[in-house]
Coordinates of C-alpha atoms in Angstrom, one line a residue:
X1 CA -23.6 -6.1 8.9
X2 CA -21.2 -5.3 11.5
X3 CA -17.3 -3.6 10.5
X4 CA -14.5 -2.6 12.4
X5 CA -12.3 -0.2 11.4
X6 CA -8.6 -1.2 11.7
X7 CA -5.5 1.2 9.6
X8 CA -7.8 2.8 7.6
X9 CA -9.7 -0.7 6.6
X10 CA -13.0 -1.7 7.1
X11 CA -12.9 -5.3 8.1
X12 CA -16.4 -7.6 9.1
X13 CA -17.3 -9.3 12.1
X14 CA -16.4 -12.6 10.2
X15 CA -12.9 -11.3 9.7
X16 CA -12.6 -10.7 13.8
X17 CA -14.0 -14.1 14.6
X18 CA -11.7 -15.9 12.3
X19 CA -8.7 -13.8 13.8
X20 CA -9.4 -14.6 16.9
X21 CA -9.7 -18.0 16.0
X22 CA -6.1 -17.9 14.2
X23 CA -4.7 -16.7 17.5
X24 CA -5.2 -19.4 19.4
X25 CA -4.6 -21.6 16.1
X26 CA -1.1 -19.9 15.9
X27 CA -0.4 -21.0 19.5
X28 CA -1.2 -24.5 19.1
X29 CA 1.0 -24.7 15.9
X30 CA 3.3 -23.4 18.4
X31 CA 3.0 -26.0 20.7
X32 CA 3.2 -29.0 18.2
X33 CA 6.4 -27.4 16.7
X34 CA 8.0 -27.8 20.2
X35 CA 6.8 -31.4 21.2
X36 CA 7.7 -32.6 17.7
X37 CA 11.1 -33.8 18.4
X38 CA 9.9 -35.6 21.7
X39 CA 7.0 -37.3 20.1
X40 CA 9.6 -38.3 17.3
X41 CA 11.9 -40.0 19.6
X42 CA 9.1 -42.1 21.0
X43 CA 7.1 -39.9 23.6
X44 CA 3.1 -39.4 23.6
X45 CA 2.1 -36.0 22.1
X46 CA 0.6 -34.7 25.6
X47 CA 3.3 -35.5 27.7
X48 CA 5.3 -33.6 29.8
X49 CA 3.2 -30.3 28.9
X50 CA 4.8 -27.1 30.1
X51 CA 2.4 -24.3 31.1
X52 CA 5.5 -22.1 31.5
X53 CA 5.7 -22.5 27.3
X54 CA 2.8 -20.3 27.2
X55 CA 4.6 -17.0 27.0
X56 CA 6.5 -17.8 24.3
X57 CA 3.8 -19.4 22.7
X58 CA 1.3 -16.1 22.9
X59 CA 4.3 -14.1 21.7
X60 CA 4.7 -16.4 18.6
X61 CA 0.6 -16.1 17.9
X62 CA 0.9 -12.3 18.6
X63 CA 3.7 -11.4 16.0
X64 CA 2.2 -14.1 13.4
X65 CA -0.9 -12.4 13.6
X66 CA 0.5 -8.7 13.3
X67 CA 2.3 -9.5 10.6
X68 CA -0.8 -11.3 8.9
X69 CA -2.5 -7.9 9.3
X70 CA 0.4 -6.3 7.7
X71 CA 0.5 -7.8 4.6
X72 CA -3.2 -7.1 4.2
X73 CA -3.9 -10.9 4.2
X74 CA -7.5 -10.9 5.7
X75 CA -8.3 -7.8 3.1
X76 CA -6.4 -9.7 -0.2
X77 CA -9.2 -12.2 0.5
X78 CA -11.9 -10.7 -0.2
X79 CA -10.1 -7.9 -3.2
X80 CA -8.0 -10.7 -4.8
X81 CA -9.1 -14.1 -4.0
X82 CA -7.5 -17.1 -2.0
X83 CA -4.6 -17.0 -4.5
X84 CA -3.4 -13.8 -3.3
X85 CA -4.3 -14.4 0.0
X86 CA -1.8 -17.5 -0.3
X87 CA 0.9 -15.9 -1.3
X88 CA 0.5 -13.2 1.3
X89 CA 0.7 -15.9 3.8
X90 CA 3.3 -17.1 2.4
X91 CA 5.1 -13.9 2.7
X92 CA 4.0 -12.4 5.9
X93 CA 4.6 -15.8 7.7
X94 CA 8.3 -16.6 6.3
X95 CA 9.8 -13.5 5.4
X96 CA 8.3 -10.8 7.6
X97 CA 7.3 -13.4 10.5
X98 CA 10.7 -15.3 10.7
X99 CA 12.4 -11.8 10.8
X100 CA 10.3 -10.4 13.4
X101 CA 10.7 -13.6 15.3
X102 CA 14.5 -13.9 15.0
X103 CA 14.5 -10.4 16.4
X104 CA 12.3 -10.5 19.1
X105 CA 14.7 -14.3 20.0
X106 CA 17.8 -11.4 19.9
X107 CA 16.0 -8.7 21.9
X108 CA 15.7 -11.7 24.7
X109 CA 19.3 -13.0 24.7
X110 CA 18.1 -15.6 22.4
X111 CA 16.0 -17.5 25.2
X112 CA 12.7 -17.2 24.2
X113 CA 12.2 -19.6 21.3
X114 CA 14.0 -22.6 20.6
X115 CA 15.0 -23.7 16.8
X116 CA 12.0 -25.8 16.8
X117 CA 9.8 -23.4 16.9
X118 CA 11.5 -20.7 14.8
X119 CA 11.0 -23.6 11.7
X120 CA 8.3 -26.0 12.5
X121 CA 6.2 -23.8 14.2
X122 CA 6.2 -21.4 11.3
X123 CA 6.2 -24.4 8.6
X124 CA 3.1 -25.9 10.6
X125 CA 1.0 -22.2 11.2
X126 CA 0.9 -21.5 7.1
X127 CA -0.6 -25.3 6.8
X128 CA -3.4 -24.7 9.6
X129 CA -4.4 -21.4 8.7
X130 CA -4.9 -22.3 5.1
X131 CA -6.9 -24.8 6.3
X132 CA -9.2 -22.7 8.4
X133 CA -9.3 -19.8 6.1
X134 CA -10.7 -22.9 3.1
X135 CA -13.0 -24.1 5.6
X136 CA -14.1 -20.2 6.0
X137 CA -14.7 -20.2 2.5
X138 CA -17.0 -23.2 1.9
X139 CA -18.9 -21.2 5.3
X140 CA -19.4 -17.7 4.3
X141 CA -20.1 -16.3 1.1
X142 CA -16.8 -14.1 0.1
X143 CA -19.6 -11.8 -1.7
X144 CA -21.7 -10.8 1.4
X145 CA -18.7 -9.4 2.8
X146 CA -18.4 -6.8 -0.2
X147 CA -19.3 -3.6 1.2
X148 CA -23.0 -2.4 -0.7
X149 CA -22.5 1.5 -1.8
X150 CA -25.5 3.5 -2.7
X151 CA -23.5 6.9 -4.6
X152 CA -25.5 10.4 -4.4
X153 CA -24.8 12.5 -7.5
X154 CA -25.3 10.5 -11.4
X155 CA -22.9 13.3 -12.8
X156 CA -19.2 13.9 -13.8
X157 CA -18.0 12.8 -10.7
X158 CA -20.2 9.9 -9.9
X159 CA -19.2 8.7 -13.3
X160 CA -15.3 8.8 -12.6
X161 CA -15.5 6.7 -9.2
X162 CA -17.5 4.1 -11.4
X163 CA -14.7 4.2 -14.2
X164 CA -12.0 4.0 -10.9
X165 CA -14.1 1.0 -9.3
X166 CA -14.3 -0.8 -12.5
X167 CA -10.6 -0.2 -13.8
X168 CA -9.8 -2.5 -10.7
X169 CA -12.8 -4.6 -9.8
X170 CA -10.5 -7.3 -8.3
X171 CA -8.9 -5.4 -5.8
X172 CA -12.1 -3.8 -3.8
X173 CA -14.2 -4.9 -1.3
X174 CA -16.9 -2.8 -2.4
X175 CA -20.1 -3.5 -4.7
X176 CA -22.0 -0.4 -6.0
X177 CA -25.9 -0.5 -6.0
X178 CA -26.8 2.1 -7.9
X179 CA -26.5 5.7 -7.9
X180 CA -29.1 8.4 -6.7
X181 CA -29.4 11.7 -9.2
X182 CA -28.3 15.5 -7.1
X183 CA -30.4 17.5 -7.9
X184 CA -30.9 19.1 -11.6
X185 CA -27.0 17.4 -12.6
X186 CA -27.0 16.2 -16.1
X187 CA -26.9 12.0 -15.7
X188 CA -23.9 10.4 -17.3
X189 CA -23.9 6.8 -15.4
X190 CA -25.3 4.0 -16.9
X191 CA -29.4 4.5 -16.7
X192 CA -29.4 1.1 -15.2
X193 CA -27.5 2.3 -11.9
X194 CA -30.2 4.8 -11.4
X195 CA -32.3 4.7 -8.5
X196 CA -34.7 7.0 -6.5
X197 CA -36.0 7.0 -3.2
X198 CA -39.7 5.6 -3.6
X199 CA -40.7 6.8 0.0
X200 CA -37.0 7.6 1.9
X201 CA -33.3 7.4 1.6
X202 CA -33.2 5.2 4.5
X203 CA -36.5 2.4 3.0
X204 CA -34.0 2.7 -0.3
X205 CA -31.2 1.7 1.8
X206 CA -32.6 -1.5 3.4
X207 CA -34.2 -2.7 0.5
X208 CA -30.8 -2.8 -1.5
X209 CA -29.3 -3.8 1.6
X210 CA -26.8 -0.8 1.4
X211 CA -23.9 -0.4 4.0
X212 CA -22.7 3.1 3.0
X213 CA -23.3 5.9 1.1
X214 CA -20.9 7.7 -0.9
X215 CA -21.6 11.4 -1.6
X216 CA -20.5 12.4 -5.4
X217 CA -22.9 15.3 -6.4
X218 CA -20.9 17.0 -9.4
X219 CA -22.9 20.7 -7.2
X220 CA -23.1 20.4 -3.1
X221 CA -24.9 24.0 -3.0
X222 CA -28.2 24.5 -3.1
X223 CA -30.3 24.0 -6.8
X224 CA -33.5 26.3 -6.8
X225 CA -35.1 24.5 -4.0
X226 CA -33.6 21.3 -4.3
X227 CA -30.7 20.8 -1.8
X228 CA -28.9 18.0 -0.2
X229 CA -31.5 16.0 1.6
X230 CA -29.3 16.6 5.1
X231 CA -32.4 15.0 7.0
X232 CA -33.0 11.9 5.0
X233 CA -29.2 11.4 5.2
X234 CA -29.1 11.3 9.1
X235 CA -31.6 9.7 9.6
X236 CA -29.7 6.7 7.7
X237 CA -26.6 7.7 9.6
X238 CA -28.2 7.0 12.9
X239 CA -29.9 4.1 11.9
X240 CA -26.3 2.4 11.3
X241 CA -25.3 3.3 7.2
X242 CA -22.8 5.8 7.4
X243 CA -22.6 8.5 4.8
X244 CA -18.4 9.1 3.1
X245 CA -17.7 12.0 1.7
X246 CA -15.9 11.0 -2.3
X247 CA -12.6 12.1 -1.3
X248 CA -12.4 9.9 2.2
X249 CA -13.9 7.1 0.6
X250 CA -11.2 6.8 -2.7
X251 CA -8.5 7.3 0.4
X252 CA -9.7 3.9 2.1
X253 CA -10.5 2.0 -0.8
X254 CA -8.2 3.0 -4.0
X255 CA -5.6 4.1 -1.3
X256 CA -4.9 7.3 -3.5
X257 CA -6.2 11.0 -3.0
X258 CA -7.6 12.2 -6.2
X259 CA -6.2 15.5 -7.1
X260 CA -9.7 16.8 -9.2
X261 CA -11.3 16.9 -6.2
X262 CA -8.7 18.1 -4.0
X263 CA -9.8 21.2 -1.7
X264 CA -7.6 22.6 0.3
X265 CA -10.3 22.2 3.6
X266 CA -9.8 18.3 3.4
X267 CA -6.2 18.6 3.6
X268 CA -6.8 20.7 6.7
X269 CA -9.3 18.8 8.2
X270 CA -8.9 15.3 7.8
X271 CA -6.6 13.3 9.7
X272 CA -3.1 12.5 8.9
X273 CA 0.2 14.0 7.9
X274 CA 1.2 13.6 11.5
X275 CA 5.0 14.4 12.2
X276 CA 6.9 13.6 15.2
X277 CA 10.2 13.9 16.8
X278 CA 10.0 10.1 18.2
X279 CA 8.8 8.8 14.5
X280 CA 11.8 11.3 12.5
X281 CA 14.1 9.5 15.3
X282 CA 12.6 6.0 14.0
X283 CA 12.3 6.1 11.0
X284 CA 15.7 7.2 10.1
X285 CA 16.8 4.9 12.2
X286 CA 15.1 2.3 10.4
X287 CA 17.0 3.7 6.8
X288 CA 20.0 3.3 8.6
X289 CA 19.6 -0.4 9.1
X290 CA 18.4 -1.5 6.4
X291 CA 20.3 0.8 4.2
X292 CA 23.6 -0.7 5.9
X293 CA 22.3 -4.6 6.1
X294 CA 21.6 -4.0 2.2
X295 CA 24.6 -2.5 1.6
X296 CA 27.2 -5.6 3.5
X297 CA 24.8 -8.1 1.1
X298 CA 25.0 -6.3 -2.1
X299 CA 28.4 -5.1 -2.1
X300 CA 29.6 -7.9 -4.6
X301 CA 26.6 -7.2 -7.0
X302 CA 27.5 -3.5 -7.1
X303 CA 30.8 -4.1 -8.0
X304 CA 30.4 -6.2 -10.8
X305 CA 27.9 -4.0 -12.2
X306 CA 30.3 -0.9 -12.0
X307 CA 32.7 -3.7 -13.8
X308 CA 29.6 -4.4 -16.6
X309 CA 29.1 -0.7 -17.0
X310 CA 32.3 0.4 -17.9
X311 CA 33.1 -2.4 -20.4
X312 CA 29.9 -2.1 -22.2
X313 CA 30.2 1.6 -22.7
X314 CA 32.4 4.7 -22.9
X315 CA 31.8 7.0 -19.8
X316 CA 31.7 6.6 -15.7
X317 CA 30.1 3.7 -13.9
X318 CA 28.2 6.1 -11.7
X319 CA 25.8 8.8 -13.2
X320 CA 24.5 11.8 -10.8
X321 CA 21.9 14.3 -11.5
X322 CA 20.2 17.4 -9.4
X323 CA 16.8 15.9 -7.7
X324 CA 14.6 17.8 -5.3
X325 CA 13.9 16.5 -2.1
X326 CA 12.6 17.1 1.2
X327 CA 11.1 20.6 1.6
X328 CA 12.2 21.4 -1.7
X329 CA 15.7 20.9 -1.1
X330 CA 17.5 20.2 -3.5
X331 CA 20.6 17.0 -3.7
X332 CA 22.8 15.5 -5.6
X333 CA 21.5 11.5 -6.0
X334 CA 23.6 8.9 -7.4
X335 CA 22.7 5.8 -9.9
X336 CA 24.8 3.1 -12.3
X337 CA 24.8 4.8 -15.4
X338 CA 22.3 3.3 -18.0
X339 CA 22.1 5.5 -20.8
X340 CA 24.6 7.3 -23.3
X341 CA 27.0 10.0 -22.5
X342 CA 25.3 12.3 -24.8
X343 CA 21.7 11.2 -23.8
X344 CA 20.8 14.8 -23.0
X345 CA 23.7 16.4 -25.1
X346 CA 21.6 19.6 -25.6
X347 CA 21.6 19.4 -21.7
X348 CA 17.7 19.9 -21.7
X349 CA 15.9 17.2 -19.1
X350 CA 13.7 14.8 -21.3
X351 CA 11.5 12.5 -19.8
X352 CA 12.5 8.6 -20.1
X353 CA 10.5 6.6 -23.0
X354 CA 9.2 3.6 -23.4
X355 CA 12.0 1.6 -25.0
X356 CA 14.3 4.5 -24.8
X357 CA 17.0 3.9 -27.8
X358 CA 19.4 6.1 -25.5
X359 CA 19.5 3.3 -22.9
X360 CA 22.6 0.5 -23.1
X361 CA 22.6 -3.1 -23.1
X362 CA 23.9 -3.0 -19.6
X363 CA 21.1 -0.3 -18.9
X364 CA 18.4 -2.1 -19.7
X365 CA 19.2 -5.1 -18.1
X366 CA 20.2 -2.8 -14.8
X367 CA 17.0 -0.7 -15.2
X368 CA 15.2 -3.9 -15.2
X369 CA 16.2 -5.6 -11.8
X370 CA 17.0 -1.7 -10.3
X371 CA 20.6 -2.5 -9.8
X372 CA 21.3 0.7 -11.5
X373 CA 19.0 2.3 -8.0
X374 CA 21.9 1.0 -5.5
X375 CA 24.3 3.4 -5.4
X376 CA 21.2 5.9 -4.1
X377 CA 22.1 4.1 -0.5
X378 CA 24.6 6.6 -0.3
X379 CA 21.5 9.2 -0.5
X380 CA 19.8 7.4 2.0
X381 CA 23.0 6.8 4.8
X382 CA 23.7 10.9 4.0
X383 CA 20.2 11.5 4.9
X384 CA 19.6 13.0 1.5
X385 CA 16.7 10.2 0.8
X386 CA 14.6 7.8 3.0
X387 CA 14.5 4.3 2.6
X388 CA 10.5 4.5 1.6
X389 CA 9.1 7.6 0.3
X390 CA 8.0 9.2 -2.4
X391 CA 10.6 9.0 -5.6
X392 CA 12.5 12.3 -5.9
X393 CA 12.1 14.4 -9.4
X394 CA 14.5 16.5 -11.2
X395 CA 14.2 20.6 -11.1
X396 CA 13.4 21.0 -13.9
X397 CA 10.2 19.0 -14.0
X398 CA 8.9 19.8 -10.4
X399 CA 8.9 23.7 -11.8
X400 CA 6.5 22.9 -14.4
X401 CA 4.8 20.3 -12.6
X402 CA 3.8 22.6 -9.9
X403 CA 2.4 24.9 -12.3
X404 CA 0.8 22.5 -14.1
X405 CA -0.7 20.2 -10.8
X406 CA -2.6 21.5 -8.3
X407 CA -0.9 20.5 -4.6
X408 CA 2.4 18.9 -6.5
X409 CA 4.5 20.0 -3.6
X410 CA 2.5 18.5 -0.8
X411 CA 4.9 15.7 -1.8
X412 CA 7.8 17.3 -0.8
X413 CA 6.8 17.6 2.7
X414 CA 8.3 13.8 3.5
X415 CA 11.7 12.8 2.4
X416 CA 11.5 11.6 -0.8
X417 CA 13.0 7.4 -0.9
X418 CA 14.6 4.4 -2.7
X419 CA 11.0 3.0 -2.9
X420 CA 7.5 4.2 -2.8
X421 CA 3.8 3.5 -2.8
X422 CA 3.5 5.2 -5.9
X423 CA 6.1 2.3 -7.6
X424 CA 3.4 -0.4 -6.6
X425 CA 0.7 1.2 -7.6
X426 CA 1.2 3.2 -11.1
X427 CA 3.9 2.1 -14.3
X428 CA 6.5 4.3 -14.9
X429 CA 5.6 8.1 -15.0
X430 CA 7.1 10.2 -18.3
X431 CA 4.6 12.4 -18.8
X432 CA 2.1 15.3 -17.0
X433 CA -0.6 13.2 -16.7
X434 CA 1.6 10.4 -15.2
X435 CA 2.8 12.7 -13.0
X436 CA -0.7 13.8 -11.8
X437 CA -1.7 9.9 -11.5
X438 CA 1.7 8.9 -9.4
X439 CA 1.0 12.3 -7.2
X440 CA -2.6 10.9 -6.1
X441 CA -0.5 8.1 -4.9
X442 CA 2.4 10.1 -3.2
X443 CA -0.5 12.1 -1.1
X444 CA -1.8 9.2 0.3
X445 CA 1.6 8.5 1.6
X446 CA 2.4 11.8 2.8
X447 CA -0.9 11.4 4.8
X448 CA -0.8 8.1 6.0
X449 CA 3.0 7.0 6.2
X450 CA 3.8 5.0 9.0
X451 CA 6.0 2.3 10.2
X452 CA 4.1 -0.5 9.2
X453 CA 3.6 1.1 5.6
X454 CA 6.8 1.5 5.3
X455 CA 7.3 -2.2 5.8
X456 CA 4.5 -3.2 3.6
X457 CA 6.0 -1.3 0.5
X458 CA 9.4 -2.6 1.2
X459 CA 7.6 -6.1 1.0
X460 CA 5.7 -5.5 -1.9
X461 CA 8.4 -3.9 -4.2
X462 CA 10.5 -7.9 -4.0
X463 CA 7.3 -8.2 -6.7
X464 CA 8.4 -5.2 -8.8
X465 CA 12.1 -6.3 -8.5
X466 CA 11.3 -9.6 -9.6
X467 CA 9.0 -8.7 -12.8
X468 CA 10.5 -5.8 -13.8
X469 CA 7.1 -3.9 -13.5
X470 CA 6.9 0.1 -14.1
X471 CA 10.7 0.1 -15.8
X472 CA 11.6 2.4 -18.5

């Protein structure tokens, strides 16, 4: 089974053929949209066809189809169903689609697409690519296109990716096989998962139809004679199944960095944490806009909750505290007050609790739809904070958490933001080992962070907004 690799993601041939069918999909929905109003006032569907409406029509496909690949769509099908993959749609095609549309119209004097296409040919793509991607469906088995894993170790570690796999089954594309003992290592999988290699790694491999193997040995060094087999391994390698070191493979499919198995030579070695003049320039930029587009539309809500704050307890609207940010600099970052004056009257930092009996009325409901968060666009027009990025900590906690965590100030190397992957992808941290769990996250977006991650968080948090998820 064929993949190609595309932002870190494995996707199948199937996936490529059914984008490349979408494309030209997207640019007939194009077309319809703009010979609509002539065929409603009377004229046949294929007349007067205008080869010139090409451009504009490949353009339209193009963004559609970036934006689809954005959102994850193709990938949501196979982790989280059609459902999800609905929704996505939904989302990449008239939030993130009409946006990058309407700007792309502005960046050309407004010539390129007519109003037309900017709503019909939008409305009419999200019908006809649900349709294909159903007819997909009924054509290929979703479960084929789960990558097959065959693990090497049956140990400690090889028992922790099973627990990670299997605490969110619906949101990989992968199916283990079973799991091949290292050497001597004490077996703690299931007895069921175990497999040996009858006659070779590679005969093992083809009969359980295995894409790649993950290496998870809990000892990589030499046990009295029994090693890694190195041989039996390349020889699958060049016969197509490609062997993933634990750490590499958690990156691309749990898109976290686990800190247990952190070694400082992977953080060397591996690719990523690339910083650039021109992507500095861009991305603040990009915190800029937003920050002040946010700001001109939220001004009125800000304002009344100042108003709510004050009348619902004694004390200042506005609540400030120390935070360290990027490089370990520390700022001043700004928020609607939600708790008591005399929350911390002993002036000790105490970590937030679930149902915290220090927060207010006001706070809670604040908290809940992160209005009390808005006043931080200061931070991020001062260039204290980024718009995306990893949330900044008080002081006092990075201290101990440093001496605690292993690699807790790796996050410190971006700017910390308003919003971050770690937000979508853990609750609310108040505790060391929240802490550790929310920093696996943070790494993988000190690594990876890019434009079009940035975009895809800022998407994706509209669903923590709206269901209050990770609050305290």
């Amino acid at each position: 089974m064929a993949y190609i690799r595309l932002n870190k993601h494995y996707i199948h041939q199937h996936y490529l053929a059914l984008g490349i069918i979408e494309v030209f999909t997207l640019v007939l929905a194009a077309w319809l949209a703009v010979r609509l109003p002539s065929v409603l006032s009377g004229e046949s569907l294929f007349a007067g066809i205008d080869v010139g409406f090409l451009v504009p029509a490949l353009i339209f496909s193009v963004v559609l189809s970036c934006c689809t690949l954005a959102m994850g769509v193709y990938i949501s099908l196979v982790r989280e169903g059609y459902a999800s993959m609905v929704l996505r749609t939904i989302v990449s095609f008239f939030l993130l689609g009409s946006l990058s549309l309407y700007i792309v119209d502005l960046i050309t004097s407004g010539n390129l697409f007519d109003s037309a296409l900017l709503f019909w040919g939008v409305l009419f793509a999200t019908l006809m690519v649900f349709l294909i991607r159903a007819l997909f469906i009924s054509f290929v088995d979703l479960a084929n296109l789960q990558r097959r894993i065959l693990v090497y170790g049956a140990g400690q570690q090889a028992s922790e990716l099973l627990n990670r796999i299997a605490s969110q089954p619906s949101r990989l594309g992968v199916t283990v096989v079973g799991c091949v003992p290292a050497g001597s290592e004490p077996v703690e999988v299931d007895p069921q998962l175990l497999l040996r290699p009858e006659s070779s790694w590679l005969a093992l491999a083809r009969k359980h139809d295995v894409h790649e193997i993950v290496m998870a040995p809990d000892e990589r060094r030499r046990d009295k004679g029994t090693g890694m087999p190195v041989q039996e391994l390349l020889d699958c390698k060049v016969s197509g199944i490609p062997t993933t070191d634990l750490l590499s493979f958690e990156e691309r499919e749990l898109n976290a960095i686990d800190v247990d198995s952190l070694k400082p030579s992977w953080l060397l070695f591996s690719d990523g944490f690339r910083v650039s003049r021109r992507h500095a320039w861009a991305k603040r930029l990009f915190d800029v806009a937003v920050s002040g587009v946010f700001l001109a539309l939220l001004w009125p809500a800000m304002l009344l909750t100042a108003l709510a704050v004050k009348l619902d307890s004694k004390g200042p609207a506005l609540y400030s505290q120390l935070r360290v940010g990027l490089n370990g600099r520390v700022f001043r970052i700004y928020k609607f007050r939600s708790m008591r004056t005399d929350a911390e009257v002993a002036g000790k930092a105490v970590w937030a609790k679930e149902n915290d009996n220090r927060v207010t009325r006001v706070g809670a409901f604040i908290r809940n739809t992160r209005l009390d968060e808005l006043p931080q666009l200061y931070n991020v027009l001062a260039g204290h904070m980024s718009f995306v990025g990893p949330r900044p900590e008080r002081p006092e906690f990075v201290e101990d958490l440093k001496q605690q965590i292993p690699f807790y100030d790796v996050r410190h190397k971006v700017k910390p933001g308003l919003m971050g992957w770690a937000q979508l992808k853990y609750p609310y941290g108040a505790s060391v080992e929240d802490a550790k769990n929310k920093l696996k996250y943070d790494l993988y977006y000190a690594k990876n962070h890019g434009f079009l991650m940035d975009l895809q968080i800022l998407v994706q948090t509209v669903e923590i907004v709206l269901l209050g998820k990770g609050v305290r």
